[in-house]
mmCIF file with all atom_site columns, C-alpha atoms in Angstrom:
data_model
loop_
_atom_site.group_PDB
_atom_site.id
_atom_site.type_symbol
_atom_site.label_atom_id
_atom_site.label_alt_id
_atom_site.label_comp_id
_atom_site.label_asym_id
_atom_site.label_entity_id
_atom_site.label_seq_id
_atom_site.pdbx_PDB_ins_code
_atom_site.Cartn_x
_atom_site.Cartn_y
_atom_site.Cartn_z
_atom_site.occupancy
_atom_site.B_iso_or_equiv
_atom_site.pdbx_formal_charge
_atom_site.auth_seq_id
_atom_site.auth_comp_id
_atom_site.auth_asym_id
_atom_site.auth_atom_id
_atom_site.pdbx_PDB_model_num
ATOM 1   C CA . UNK Y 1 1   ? -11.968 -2.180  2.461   1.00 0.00 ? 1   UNK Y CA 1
ATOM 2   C CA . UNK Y 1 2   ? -14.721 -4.838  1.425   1.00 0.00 ? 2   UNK Y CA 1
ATOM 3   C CA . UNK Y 1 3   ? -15.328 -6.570  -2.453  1.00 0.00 ? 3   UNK Y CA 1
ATOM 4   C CA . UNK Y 1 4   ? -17.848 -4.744  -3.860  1.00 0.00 ? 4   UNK Y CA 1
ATOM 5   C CA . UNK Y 1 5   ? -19.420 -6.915  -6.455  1.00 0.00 ? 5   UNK Y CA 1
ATOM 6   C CA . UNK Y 1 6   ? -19.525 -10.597 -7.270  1.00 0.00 ? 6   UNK Y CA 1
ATOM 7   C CA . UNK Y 1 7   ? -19.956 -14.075 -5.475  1.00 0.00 ? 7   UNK Y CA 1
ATOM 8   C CA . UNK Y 1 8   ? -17.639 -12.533 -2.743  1.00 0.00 ? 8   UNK Y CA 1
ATOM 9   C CA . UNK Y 1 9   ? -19.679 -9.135  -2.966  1.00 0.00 ? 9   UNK Y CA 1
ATOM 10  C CA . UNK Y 1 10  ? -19.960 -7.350  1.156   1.00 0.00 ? 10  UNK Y CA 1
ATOM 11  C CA . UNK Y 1 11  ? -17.190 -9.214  2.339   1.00 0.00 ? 11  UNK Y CA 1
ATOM 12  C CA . UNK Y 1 12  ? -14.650 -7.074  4.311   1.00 0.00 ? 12  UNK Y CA 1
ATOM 13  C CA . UNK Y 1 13  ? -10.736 -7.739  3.936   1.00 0.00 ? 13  UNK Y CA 1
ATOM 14  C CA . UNK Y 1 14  ? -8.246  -6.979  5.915   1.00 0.00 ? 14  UNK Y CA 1
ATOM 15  C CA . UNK Y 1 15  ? -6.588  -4.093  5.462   1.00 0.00 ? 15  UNK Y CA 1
ATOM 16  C CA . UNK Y 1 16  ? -3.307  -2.117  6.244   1.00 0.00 ? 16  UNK Y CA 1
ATOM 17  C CA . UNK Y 1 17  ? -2.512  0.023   9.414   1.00 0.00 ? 17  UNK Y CA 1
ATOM 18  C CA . UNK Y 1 18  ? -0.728  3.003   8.856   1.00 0.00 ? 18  UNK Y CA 1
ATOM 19  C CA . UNK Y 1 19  ? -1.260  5.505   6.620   1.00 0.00 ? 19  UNK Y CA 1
ATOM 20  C CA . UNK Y 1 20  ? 2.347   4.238   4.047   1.00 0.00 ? 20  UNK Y CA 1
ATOM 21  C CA . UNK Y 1 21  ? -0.010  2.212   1.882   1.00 0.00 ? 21  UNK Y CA 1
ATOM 22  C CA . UNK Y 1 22  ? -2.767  3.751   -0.332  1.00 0.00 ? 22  UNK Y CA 1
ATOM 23  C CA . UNK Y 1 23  ? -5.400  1.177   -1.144  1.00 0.00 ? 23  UNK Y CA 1
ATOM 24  C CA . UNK Y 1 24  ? -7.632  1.604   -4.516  1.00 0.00 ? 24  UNK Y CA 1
ATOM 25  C CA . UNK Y 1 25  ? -10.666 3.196   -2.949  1.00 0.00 ? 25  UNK Y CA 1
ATOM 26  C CA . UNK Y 1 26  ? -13.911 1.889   -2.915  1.00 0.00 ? 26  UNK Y CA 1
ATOM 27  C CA . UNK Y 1 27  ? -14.986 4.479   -5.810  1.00 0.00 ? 27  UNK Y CA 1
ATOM 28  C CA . UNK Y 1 28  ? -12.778 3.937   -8.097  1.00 0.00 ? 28  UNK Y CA 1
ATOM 29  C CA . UNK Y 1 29  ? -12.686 -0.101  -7.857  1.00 0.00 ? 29  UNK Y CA 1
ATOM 30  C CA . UNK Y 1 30  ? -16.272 0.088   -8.918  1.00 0.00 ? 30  UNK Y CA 1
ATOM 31  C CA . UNK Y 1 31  ? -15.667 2.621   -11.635 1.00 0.00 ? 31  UNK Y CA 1
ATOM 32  C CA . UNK Y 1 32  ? -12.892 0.320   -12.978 1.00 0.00 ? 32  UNK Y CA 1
ATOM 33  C CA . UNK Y 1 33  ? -14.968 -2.810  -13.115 1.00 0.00 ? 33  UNK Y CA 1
ATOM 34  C CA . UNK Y 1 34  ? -18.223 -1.489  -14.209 1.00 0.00 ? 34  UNK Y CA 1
ATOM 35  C CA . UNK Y 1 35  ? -15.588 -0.058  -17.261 1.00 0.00 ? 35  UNK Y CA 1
ATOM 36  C CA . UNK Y 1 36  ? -13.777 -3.722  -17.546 1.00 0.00 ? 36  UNK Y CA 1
ATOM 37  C CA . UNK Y 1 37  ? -17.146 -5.986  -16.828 1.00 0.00 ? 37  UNK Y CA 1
ATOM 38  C CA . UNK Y 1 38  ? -17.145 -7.545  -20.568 1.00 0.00 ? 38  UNK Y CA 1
ATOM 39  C CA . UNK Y 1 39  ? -13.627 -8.510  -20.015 1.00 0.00 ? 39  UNK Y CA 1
ATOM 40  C CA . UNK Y 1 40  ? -13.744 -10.053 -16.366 1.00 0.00 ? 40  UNK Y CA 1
ATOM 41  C CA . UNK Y 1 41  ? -15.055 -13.612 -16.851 1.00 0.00 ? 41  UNK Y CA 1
ATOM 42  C CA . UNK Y 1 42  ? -12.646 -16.115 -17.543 1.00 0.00 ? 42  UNK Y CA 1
ATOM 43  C CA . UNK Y 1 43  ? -9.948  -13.459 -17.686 1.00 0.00 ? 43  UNK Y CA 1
ATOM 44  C CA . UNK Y 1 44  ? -6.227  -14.052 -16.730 1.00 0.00 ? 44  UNK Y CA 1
ATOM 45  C CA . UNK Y 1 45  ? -5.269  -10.854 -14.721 1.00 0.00 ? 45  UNK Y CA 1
ATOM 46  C CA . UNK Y 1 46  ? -1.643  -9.821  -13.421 1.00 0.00 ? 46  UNK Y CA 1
ATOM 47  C CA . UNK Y 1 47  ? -2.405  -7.005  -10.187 1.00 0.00 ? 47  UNK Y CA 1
ATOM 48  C CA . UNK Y 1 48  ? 1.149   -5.907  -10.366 1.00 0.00 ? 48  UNK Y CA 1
ATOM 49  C CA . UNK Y 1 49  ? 2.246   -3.863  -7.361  1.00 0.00 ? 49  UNK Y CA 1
ATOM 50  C CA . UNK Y 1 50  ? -0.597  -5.614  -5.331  1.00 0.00 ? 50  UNK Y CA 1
ATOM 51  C CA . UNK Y 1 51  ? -0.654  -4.379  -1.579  1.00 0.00 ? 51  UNK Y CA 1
ATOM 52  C CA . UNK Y 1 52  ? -3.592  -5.889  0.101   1.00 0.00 ? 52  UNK Y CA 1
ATOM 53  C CA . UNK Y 1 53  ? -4.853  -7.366  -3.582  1.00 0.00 ? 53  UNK Y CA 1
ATOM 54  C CA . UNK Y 1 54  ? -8.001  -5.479  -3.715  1.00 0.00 ? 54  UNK Y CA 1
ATOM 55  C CA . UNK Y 1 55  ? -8.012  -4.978  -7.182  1.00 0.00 ? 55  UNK Y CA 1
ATOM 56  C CA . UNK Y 1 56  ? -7.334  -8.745  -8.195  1.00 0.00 ? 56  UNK Y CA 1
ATOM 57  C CA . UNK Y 1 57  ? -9.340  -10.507 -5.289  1.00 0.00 ? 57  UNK Y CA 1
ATOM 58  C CA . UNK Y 1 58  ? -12.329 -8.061  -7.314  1.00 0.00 ? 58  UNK Y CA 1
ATOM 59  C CA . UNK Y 1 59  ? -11.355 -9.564  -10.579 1.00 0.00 ? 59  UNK Y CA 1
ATOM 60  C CA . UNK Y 1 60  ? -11.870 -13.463 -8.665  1.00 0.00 ? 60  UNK Y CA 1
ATOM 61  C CA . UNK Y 1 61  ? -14.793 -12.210 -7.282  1.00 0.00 ? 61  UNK Y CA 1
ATOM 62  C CA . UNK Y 1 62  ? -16.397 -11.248 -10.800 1.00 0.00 ? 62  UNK Y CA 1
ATOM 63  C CA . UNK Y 1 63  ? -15.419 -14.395 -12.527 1.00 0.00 ? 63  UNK Y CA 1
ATOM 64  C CA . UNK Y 1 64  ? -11.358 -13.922 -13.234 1.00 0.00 ? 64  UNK Y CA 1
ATOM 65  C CA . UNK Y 1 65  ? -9.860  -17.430 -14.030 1.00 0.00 ? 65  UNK Y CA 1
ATOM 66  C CA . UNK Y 1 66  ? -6.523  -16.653 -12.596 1.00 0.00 ? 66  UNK Y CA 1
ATOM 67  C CA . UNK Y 1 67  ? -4.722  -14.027 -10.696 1.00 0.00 ? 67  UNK Y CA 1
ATOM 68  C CA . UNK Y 1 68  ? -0.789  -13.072 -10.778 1.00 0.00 ? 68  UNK Y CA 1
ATOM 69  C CA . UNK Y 1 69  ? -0.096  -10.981 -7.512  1.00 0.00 ? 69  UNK Y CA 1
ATOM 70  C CA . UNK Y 1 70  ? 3.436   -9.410  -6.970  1.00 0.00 ? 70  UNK Y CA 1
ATOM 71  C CA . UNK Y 1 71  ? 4.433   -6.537  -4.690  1.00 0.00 ? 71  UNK Y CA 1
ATOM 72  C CA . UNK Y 1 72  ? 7.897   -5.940  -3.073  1.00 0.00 ? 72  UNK Y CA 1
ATOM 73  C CA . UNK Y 1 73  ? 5.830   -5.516  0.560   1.00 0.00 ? 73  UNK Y CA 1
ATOM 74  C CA . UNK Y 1 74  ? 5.822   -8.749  2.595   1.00 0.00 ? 74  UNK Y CA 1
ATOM 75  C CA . UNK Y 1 75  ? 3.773   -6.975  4.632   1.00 0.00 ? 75  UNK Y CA 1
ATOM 76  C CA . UNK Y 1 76  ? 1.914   -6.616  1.946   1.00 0.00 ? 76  UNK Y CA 1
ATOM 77  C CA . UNK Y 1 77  ? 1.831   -9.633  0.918   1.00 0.00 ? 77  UNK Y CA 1
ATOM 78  C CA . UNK Y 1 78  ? 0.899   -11.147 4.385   1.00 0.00 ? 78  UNK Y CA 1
ATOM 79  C CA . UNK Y 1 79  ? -2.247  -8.720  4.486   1.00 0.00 ? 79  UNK Y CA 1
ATOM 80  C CA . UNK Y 1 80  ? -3.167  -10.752 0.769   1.00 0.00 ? 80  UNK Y CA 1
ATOM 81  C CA . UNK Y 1 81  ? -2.909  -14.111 2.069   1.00 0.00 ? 81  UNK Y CA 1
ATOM 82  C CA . UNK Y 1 82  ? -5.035  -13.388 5.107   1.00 0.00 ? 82  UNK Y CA 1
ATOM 83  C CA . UNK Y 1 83  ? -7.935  -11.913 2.796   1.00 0.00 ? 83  UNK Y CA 1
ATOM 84  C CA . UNK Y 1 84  ? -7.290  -15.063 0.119   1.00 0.00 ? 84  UNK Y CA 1
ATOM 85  C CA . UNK Y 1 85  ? -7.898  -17.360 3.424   1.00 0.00 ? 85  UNK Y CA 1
ATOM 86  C CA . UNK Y 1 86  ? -10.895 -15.611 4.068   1.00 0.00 ? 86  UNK Y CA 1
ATOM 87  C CA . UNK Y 1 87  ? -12.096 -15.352 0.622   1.00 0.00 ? 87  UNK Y CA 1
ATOM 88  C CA . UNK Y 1 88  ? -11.140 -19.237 0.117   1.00 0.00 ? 88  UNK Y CA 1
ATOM 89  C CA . UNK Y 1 89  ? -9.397  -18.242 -3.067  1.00 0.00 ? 89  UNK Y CA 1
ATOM 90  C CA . UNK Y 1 90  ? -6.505  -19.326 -4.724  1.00 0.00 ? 90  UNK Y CA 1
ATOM 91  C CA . UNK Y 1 91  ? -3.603  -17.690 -6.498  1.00 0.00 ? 91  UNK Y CA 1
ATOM 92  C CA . UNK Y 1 92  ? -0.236  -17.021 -7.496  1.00 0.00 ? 92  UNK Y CA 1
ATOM 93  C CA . UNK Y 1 93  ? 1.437   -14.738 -5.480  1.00 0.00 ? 93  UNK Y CA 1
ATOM 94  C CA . UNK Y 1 94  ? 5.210   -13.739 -6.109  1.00 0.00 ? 94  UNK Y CA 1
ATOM 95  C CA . UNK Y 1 95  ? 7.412   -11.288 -3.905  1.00 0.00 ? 95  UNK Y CA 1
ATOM 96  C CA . UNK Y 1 96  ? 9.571   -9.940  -6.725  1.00 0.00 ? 96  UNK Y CA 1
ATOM 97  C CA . UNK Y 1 97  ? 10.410  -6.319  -8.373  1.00 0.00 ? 97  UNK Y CA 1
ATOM 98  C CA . UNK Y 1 98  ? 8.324   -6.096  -10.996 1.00 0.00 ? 98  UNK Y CA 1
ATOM 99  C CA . UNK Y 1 99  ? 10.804  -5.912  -13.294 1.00 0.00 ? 99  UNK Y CA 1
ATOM 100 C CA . UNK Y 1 100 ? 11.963  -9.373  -12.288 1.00 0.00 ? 100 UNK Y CA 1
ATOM 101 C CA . UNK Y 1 101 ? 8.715   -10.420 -12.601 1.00 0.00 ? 101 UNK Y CA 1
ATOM 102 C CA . UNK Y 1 102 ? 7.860   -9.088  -15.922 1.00 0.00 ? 102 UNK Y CA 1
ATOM 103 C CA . UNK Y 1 103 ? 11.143  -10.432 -17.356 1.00 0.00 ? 103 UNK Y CA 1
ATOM 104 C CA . UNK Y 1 104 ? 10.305  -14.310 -15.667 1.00 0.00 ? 104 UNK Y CA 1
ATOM 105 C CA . UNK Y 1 105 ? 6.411   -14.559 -17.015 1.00 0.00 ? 105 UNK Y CA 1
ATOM 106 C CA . UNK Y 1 106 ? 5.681   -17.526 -19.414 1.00 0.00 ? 106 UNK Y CA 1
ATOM 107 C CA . UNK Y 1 107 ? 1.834   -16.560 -19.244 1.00 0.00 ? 107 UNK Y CA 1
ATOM 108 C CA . UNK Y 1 108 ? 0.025   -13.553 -20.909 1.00 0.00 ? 108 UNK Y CA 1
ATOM 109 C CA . UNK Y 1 109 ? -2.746  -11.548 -19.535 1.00 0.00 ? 109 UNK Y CA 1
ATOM 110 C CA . UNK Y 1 110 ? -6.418  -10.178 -20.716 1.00 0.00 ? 110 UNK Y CA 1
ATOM 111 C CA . UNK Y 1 111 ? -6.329  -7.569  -18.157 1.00 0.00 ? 111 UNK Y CA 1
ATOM 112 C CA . UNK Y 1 112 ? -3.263  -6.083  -16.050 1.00 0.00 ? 112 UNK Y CA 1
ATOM 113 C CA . UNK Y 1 113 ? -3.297  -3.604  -13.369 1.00 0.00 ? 113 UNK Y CA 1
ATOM 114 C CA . UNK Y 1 114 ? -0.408  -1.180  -12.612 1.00 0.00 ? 114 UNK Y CA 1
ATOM 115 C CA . UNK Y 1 115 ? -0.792  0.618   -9.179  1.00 0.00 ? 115 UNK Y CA 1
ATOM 116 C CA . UNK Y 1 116 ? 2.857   1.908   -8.562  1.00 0.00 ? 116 UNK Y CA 1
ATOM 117 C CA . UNK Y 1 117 ? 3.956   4.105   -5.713  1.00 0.00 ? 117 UNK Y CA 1
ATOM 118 C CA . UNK Y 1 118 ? 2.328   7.690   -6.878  1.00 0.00 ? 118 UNK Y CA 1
ATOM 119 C CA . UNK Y 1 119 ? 5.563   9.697   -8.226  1.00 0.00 ? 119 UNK Y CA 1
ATOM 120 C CA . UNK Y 1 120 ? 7.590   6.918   -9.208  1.00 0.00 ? 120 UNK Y CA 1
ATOM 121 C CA . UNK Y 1 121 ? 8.436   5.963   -12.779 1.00 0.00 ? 121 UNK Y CA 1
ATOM 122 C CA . UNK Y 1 122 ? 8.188   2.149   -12.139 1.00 0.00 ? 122 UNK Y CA 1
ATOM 123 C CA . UNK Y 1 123 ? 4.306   2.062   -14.285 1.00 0.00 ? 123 UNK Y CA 1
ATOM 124 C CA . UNK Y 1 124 ? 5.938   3.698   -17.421 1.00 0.00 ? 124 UNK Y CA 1
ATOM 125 C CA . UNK Y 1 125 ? 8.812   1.153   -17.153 1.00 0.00 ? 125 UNK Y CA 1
ATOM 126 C CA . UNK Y 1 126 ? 6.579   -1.997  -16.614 1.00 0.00 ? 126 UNK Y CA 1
ATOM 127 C CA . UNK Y 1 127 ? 4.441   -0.511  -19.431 1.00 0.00 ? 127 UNK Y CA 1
ATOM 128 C CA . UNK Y 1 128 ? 6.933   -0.299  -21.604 1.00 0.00 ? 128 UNK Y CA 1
ATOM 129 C CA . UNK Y 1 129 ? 8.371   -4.279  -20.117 1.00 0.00 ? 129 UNK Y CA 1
ATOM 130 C CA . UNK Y 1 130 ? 4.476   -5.748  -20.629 1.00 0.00 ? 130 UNK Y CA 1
ATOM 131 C CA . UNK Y 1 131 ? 4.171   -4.772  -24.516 1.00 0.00 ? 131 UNK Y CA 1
ATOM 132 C CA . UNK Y 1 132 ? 7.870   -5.605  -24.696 1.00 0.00 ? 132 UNK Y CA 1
ATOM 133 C CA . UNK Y 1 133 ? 7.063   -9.371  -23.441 1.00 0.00 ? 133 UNK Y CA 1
ATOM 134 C CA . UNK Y 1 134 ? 4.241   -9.168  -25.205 1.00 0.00 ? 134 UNK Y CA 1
ATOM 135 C CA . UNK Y 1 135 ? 2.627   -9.969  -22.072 1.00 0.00 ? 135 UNK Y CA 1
ATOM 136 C CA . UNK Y 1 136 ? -0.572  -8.837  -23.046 1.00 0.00 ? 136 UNK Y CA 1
ATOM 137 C CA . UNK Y 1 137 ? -3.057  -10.738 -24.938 1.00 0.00 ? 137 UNK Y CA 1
ATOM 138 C CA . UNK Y 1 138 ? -4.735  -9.343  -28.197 1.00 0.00 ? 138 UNK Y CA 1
ATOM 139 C CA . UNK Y 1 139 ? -7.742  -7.545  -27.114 1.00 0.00 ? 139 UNK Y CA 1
ATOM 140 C CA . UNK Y 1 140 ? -6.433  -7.125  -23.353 1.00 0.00 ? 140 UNK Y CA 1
ATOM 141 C CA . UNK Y 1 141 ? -6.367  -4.465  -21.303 1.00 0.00 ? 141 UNK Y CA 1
ATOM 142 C CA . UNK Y 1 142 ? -3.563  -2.513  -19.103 1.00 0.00 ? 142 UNK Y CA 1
ATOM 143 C CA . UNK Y 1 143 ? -4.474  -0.301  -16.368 1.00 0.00 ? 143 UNK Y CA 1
ATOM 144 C CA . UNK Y 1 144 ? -2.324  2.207   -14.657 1.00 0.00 ? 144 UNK Y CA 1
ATOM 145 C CA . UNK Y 1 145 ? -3.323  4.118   -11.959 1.00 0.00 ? 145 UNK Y CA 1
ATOM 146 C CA . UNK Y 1 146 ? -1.594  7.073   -11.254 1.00 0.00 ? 146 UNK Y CA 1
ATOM 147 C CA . UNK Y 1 147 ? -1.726  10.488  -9.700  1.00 0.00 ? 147 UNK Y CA 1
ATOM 148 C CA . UNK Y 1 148 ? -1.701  12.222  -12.793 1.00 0.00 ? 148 UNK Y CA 1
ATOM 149 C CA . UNK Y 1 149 ? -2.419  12.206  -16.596 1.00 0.00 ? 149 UNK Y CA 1
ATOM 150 C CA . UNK Y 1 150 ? -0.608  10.033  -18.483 1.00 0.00 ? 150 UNK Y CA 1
ATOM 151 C CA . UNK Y 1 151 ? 2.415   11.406  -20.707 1.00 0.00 ? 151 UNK Y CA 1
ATOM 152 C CA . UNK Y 1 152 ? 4.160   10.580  -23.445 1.00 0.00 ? 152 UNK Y CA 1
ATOM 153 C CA . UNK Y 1 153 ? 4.014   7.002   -25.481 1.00 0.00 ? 153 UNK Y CA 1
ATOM 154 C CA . UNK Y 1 154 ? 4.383   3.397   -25.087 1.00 0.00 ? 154 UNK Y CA 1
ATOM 155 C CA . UNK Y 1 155 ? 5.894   1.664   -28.454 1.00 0.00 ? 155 UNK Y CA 1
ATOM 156 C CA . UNK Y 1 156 ? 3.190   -1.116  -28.947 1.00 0.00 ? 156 UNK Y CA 1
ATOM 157 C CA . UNK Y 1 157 ? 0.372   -0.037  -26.512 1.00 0.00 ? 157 UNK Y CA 1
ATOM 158 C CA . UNK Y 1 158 ? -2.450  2.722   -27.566 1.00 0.00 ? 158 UNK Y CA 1
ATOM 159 C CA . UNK Y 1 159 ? -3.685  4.999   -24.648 1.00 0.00 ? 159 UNK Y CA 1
ATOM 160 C CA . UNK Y 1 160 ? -7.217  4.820   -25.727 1.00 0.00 ? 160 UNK Y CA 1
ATOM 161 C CA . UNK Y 1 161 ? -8.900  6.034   -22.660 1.00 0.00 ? 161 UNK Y CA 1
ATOM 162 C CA . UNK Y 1 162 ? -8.433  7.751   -19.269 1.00 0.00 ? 162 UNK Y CA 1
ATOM 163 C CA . UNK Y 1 163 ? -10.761 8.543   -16.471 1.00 0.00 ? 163 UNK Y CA 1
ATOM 164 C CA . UNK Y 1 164 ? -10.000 11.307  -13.714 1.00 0.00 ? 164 UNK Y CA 1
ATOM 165 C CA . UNK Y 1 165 ? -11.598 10.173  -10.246 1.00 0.00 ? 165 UNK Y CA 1
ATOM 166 C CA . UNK Y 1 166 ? -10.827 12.647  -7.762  1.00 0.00 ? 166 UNK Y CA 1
ATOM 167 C CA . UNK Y 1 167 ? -7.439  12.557  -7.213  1.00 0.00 ? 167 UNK Y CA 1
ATOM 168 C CA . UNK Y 1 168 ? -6.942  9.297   -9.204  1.00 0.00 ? 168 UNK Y CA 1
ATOM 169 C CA . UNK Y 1 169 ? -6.130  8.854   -13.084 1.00 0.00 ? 169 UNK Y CA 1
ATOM 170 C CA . UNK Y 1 170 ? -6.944  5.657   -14.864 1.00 0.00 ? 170 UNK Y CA 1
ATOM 171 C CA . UNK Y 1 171 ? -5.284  5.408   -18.341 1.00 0.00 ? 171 UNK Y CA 1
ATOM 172 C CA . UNK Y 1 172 ? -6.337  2.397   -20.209 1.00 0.00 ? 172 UNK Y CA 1
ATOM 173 C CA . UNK Y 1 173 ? -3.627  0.774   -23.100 1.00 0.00 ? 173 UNK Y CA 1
ATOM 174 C CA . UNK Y 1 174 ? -4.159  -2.536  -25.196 1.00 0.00 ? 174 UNK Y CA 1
ATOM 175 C CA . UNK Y 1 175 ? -2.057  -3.436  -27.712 1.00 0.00 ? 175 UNK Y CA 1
ATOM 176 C CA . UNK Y 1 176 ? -1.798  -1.539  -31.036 1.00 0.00 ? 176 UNK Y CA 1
#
């Protein structure tokens, strides 16, 4: 698992042992940022359901202002503070159900990124908590990966794109 673009571009992170966790591959991390690029710099970004915090140590890497980490993991967690020491970066990082979390934001977000456990419902329900809180800013971007297509609606977000890579769906919302 390295960064793959920005000031921090080459540099490997630690990663997880075991094969529980599923880090955002290589592939698709670059796929998802080449997509998001215009939106990156400056941006306040929430990588909800974390792990390692690939996906938001990217977003630093390419300019983000801020990052919001959560995951439920400590383990987790402890792999993210080992690559934000190496990185020299810093961050908020809460241990929290994302529900809690949603519910206890006072910020909002240009860009949010929803990796659940594959098979779970928990990205459809923080979907429909973000555009509940109205925690994301007008012209921002949510991101849930998933295993599958997206189905069905989210009152106050528009689906307006997906992308398929391999086994990996990418649906993108902002608010309607």
């Amino acid at each position: 698992m390295r960064i793959i673009g920005g000031k921090y571009r080459g540099r490997v992170l630690t990663a997880f042992k075991g094969k529980d966790i599923r880090p955002t591959s290589d592939r698709v991390k670059e796929s998802l940022f080449n997509i998001l690029a215009p939106e990156i710099y400056g941006a306040n970004v929430l990588d909800l359901f974390c792990g390692s915090g690939s996906v938001g140590l990217e977003a630093l890497s390419r300019g983000a202002d801020y990052v919001v980490f959560n995951d439920v993991s400590k383990d987790s967690l402890a792999v993210l503070e080992k690559n934000l020491a190496l990185l020299r970066a810093n961050a908020k990082i809460y241990n929290l159900d994302y529900r809690e979390l949603l519910s206890k934001l006072d910020i909002t977000f240009d860009i949010i990124y929803i990796d659940p456990p594959y098979k779970s419902e928990a990205g459809k329900e923080a979907l429909r908590l973000i555009a509940e809180k109205n925690l994301l800013n007008t012209g921002g971007v949510a991101v849930f990966e998933s295993d599958r297509p997206f189905e069905g609606a989210v009152d106050k977000l528009v689906l307006y794109d997906e992308r398929k890579y391999g086994i990996v769906y990418l649906s993108f919302f902002s608010p309607d």
